[in-house]
PDB file of C-alpha atoms in Angstrom:
ATOM      1  CA  MET A   1       0.000   0.000   0.000  1.00 55.00           C
ATOM      2  CA  ALA A   2       2.916   2.289   0.495  1.00 58.00           C
ATOM      3  CA  THR A   3       3.630   2.173  -3.210  1.00 57.00           C
ATOM      4  CA  LYS A   4       0.097   3.339  -4.029  1.00 57.00           C
ATOM      5  CA  LYS A   5       0.528   6.352  -1.776  1.00 55.00           C
ATOM      6  CA  ALA A   6       3.850   7.133  -3.406  1.00 54.00           C
ATOM      7  CA  LYS A   7       2.256   7.072  -6.844  1.00 56.00           C
ATOM      8  CA  LYS A   8      -0.503   9.389  -5.723  1.00 57.00           C
ATOM      9  CA  ALA A   9       1.971  11.772  -4.143  1.00 55.00           C
ATOM     10  CA  ALA A  10       4.009  12.167  -7.316  1.00 54.00           C
ATOM     11  CA  PRO A  11       1.223  13.749  -9.409  1.00 55.00           C
ATOM     12  CA  LYS A  12       0.470  16.214  -6.628  1.00 57.00           C
ATOM     13  CA  LYS A  13       4.072  17.381  -6.682  1.00 55.00           C
ATOM     14  CA  ALA A  14       3.919  17.759 -10.453  1.00 53.00           C
ATOM     15  CA  ALA A  15       0.766  19.807 -10.175  1.00 53.00           C
ATOM     16  CA  LYS A  16       2.412  22.110  -7.670  1.00 55.00           C
ATOM     17  CA  LYS A  17       5.389  22.587  -9.988  1.00 55.00           C
ATOM     18  CA  ALA A  18       3.120  23.453 -12.905  1.00 54.00           C
ATOM     19  CA  ALA A  19       1.585  26.418 -11.095  1.00 54.00           C
ATOM     20  CA  PRO A  20       4.853  28.372 -10.743  1.00 55.00           C
ATOM     21  CA  LYS A  21       5.545  27.875 -14.474  1.00 56.00           C
ATOM     22  CA  LYS A  22       2.256  29.591 -15.316  1.00 53.00           C
ATOM     23  CA  ALA A  23       3.269  32.493 -13.157  1.00 51.00           C
ATOM     24  CA  ALA A  24       6.598  32.675 -14.981  1.00 51.00           C
ATOM     25  CA  LYS A  25       4.788  32.743 -18.333  1.00 53.00           C
ATOM     26  CA  LYS A  26       2.590  35.598 -17.159  1.00 54.00           C
ATOM     27  CA  ALA A  27       5.642  37.582 -16.143  1.00 52.00           C
ATOM     28  CA  ALA A  28       7.268  37.170 -19.553  1.00 52.00           C
ATOM     29  CA  PRO A  29       4.683  39.201 -21.538  1.00 54.00           C
ATOM     30  CA  LYS A  30       5.231  42.167 -19.232  1.00 56.00           C
ATOM     31  CA  LYS A  31       8.871  42.200 -20.275  1.00 54.00           C
ATOM     32  CA  ALA A  32       7.875  41.896 -23.939  1.00 52.00           C
ATOM     33  CA  VAL A  33       5.663  44.978 -23.649  1.00 54.00           C
ATOM     34  CA  LYS A  34       8.638  47.007 -22.482  1.00 55.00           C
ATOM     35  CA  LYS A  35      10.652  45.834 -25.506  1.00 55.00           C
ATOM     36  CA  ALA A  36       8.019  47.037 -27.997  1.00 53.00           C
ATOM     37  CA  ALA A  37      10.215  49.842 -29.353  1.00 55.00           C
ATOM     38  CA  PRO A  38      12.993  47.539 -30.640  1.00 55.00           C
ATOM     39  CA  LYS A  39      10.385  45.363 -32.384  1.00 55.00           C
ATOM     40  CA  LYS A  40       9.187  48.361 -34.400  1.00 53.00           C
ATOM     41  CA  ALA A  41      12.680  48.766 -35.740  1.00 52.00           C
ATOM     42  CA  ALA A  42      12.655  45.120 -36.764  1.00 52.00           C
ATOM     43  CA  LYS A  43       9.394  45.662 -38.682  1.00 53.00           C
ATOM     44  CA  LYS A  44      11.053  48.426 -40.712  1.00 55.00           C
ATOM     45  CA  ALA A  45      13.711  45.946 -41.797  1.00 52.00           C
ATOM     46  CA  ALA A  46      11.075  43.409 -42.914  1.00 51.00           C
ATOM     47  CA  PRO A  47       9.873  45.333 -46.037  1.00 54.00           C
ATOM     48  CA  LYS A  48      13.426  45.281 -47.361  1.00 56.00           C
ATOM     49  CA  LYS A  49      13.255  41.486 -47.310  1.00 55.00           C
ATOM     50  CA  ALA A  50       9.856  41.560 -49.054  1.00 52.00           C
ATOM     51  CA  ALA A  51      11.235  43.581 -51.991  1.00 51.00           C
ATOM     52  CA  PRO A  52      12.865  40.588 -53.737  1.00 52.00           C
ATOM     53  CA  LYS A  53       9.471  38.814 -53.774  1.00 56.00           C
ATOM     54  CA  LYS A  54       8.112  41.566 -56.061  1.00 58.00           C
ATOM     55  CA  LYS A  55      10.430  40.391 -58.836  1.00 62.00           C
ATOM     56  CA  SER A  56       7.922  37.680 -59.812  1.00 68.00           C
ATOM     57  CA  THR A  57       5.391  39.422 -62.051  1.00 82.00           C
ATOM     58  CA  ARG A  58       1.717  38.481 -62.118  1.00 80.00           C
ATOM     59  CA  LYS A  59       0.545  36.902 -65.307  1.00 81.00           C
ATOM     60  CA  PRO A  60      -2.954  37.927 -66.471  1.00 75.00           C
ATOM     61  CA  ASN A  61      -5.578  35.210 -66.614  1.00 78.00           C
ATOM     62  CA  ALA A  62      -5.998  34.147 -70.238  1.00 81.00           C
ATOM     63  CA  ALA A  63      -9.740  33.575 -69.775  1.00 78.00           C
ATOM     64  CA  PHE A  64     -10.296  37.283 -69.156  1.00 79.00           C
ATOM     65  CA  MET A  65      -8.290  38.280 -72.207  1.00 87.00           C
ATOM     66  CA  LYS A  66      -9.999  35.869 -74.638  1.00 92.00           C
ATOM     67  CA  ALA A  67     -11.836  37.785 -77.364  1.00 94.00           C
ATOM     68  CA  LEU A  68     -15.555  36.959 -77.407  1.00 94.00           C
ATOM     69  CA  THR A  69     -18.012  37.740 -80.191  1.00 96.00           C
ATOM     70  CA  PRO A  70     -20.982  39.865 -79.095  1.00 96.00           C
ATOM     71  CA  SER A  71     -24.533  38.951 -80.114  1.00 96.00           C
ATOM     72  CA  ALA A  72     -26.472  41.171 -82.537  1.00 96.00           C
ATOM     73  CA  GLU A  73     -28.257  42.916 -79.641  1.00 95.00           C
ATOM     74  CA  LEU A  74     -24.994  43.642 -77.820  1.00 96.00           C
ATOM     75  CA  ALA A  75     -23.231  44.596 -81.069  1.00 96.00           C
ATOM     76  CA  ALA A  76     -25.719  47.460 -81.450  1.00 95.00           C
ATOM     77  CA  VAL A  77     -24.352  48.899 -78.195  1.00 95.00           C
ATOM     78  CA  ILE A  78     -20.607  48.078 -78.139  1.00 95.00           C
ATOM     79  CA  GLY A  79     -19.804  47.208 -81.758  1.00 95.00           C
ATOM     80  CA  SER A  80     -19.465  43.927 -83.606  1.00 94.00           C
ATOM     81  CA  LYS A  81     -15.707  43.374 -83.165  1.00 95.00           C
ATOM     82  CA  PRO A  82     -14.741  40.486 -80.844  1.00 96.00           C
ATOM     83  CA  VAL A  83     -13.633  41.908 -77.486  1.00 95.00           C
ATOM     84  CA  PRO A  84     -12.557  40.464 -74.132  1.00 94.00           C
ATOM     85  CA  ARG A  85     -15.210  40.276 -71.406  1.00 92.00           C
ATOM     86  CA  THR A  86     -13.540  43.096 -69.461  1.00 90.00           C
ATOM     87  CA  GLU A  87     -13.588  45.405 -72.489  1.00 94.00           C
ATOM     88  CA  ALA A  88     -17.250  44.605 -73.117  1.00 94.00           C
ATOM     89  CA  VAL A  89     -18.123  45.717 -69.580  1.00 94.00           C
ATOM     90  CA  LYS A  90     -16.111  48.923 -70.037  1.00 95.00           C
ATOM     91  CA  LYS A  91     -17.858  49.712 -73.321  1.00 96.00           C
ATOM     92  CA  ILE A  92     -21.290  49.078 -71.787  1.00 96.00           C
ATOM     93  CA  TRP A  93     -20.439  51.500 -68.971  1.00 96.00           C
ATOM     94  CA  ASP A  94     -19.204  54.088 -71.504  1.00 96.00           C
ATOM     95  CA  TYR A  95     -22.548  53.755 -73.315  1.00 96.00           C
ATOM     96  CA  ILE A  96     -24.530  54.035 -70.069  1.00 96.00           C
ATOM     97  CA  LYS A  97     -22.661  57.159 -68.962  1.00 96.00           C
ATOM     98  CA  ALA A  98     -22.706  58.804 -72.398  1.00 97.00           C
ATOM     99  CA  ASN A  99     -26.495  58.397 -72.644  1.00 96.00           C
ATOM    100  CA  LYS A 100     -27.073  59.186 -68.934  1.00 96.00           C
ATOM    101  CA  LEU A 101     -28.886  55.909 -68.301  1.00 96.00           C
ATOM    102  CA  GLN A 102     -28.065  55.677 -64.597  1.00 96.00           C
ATOM    103  CA  ASP A 103     -31.050  56.437 -62.382  1.00 95.00           C
ATOM    104  CA  SER A 104     -30.630  59.922 -60.876  1.00 94.00           C
ATOM    105  CA  SER A 105     -31.921  58.978 -57.409  1.00 96.00           C
ATOM    106  CA  ASN A 106     -30.460  55.440 -57.206  1.00 95.00           C
ATOM    107  CA  LYS A 107     -27.142  55.300 -59.060  1.00 94.00           C
ATOM    108  CA  ARG A 108     -27.050  51.498 -58.767  1.00 96.00           C
ATOM    109  CA  GLN A 109     -30.035  51.220 -61.104  1.00 96.00           C
ATOM    110  CA  ILE A 110     -29.590  51.363 -64.893  1.00 96.00           C
ATOM    111  CA  ASN A 111     -32.527  52.551 -66.985  1.00 96.00           C
ATOM    112  CA  ALA A 112     -32.508  50.833 -70.380  1.00 96.00           C
ATOM    113  CA  ASP A 113     -33.089  52.673 -73.638  1.00 95.00           C
ATOM    114  CA  ALA A 114     -34.206  51.048 -76.911  1.00 95.00           C
ATOM    115  CA  LYS A 115     -30.726  49.643 -77.702  1.00 94.00           C
ATOM    116  CA  LEU A 116     -29.953  48.424 -74.185  1.00 95.00           C
ATOM    117  CA  LYS A 117     -33.338  46.857 -73.429  1.00 95.00           C
ATOM    118  CA  PRO A 118     -32.734  43.624 -75.443  1.00 95.00           C
ATOM    119  CA  VAL A 119     -29.342  43.202 -73.743  1.00 95.00           C
ATOM    120  CA  LEU A 120     -30.976  43.445 -70.300  1.00 94.00           C
ATOM    121  CA  GLY A 121     -33.446  40.693 -71.115  1.00 93.00           C
ATOM    122  CA  GLY A 122     -36.281  43.020 -72.083  1.00 94.00           C
ATOM    123  CA  LYS A 123     -36.292  44.784 -68.699  1.00 95.00           C
ATOM    124  CA  SER A 124     -36.618  48.553 -68.598  1.00 95.00           C
ATOM    125  CA  SER A 125     -34.392  48.764 -65.501  1.00 96.00           C
ATOM    126  CA  ALA A 126     -31.642  46.574 -64.027  1.00 96.00           C
ATOM    127  CA  SER A 127     -29.145  46.670 -61.178  1.00 96.00           C
ATOM    128  CA  MET A 128     -25.524  47.410 -62.026  1.00 94.00           C
ATOM    129  CA  PHE A 129     -24.566  44.235 -60.155  1.00 95.00           C
ATOM    130  CA  ASP A 130     -26.602  42.136 -62.593  1.00 94.00           C
ATOM    131  CA  LEU A 131     -24.925  43.686 -65.617  1.00 93.00           C
ATOM    132  CA  ALA A 132     -22.282  40.943 -65.940  1.00 90.00           C
ATOM    133  CA  LYS A 133     -25.012  38.292 -65.773  1.00 93.00           C
ATOM    134  CA  TYR A 134     -26.842  39.861 -68.708  1.00 94.00           C
ATOM    135  CA  LEU A 135     -23.627  40.353 -70.686  1.00 93.00           C
ATOM    136  CA  SER A 136     -22.600  36.705 -70.327  1.00 92.00           C
ATOM    137  CA  LYS A 137     -25.716  35.656 -72.273  1.00 94.00           C
ATOM    138  CA  HIS A 138     -24.684  37.881 -75.189  1.00 95.00           C
ATOM    139  CA  LEU A 139     -20.975  36.960 -75.422  1.00 94.00           C
ATOM    140  CA  SER A 140     -19.776  33.752 -77.075  1.00 91.00           C
TER     141      SER A 140
END
């Protein structure tokens, strides 16, 4: 039975030793707070290391640059030449702004004229956020 008591006593000692370690860990952050100024200097050195990473240039996604042929309805607005999807959106916005088709009270709403109405699925008004959805049906 003496061995059982010895085994039980050992974990109690370990538990008592663990408590002072927690106190030591709590004391360490206080010292780190005082050393905040030197860390700021180290952060200034970090961007110099990041500069070599900028040497790798981003390559544009080929799917965005692929020329797509507009439908007859869309060709009436942006032209019949094949254009990338991004250019088609830009040309639609140029047309909307040139003809003042944005709603005056709610700028997110686009009021369709005779040319734009077939592109917007026959709707007289559409949200600017749905514009890409309507364009995708007219580009192939």
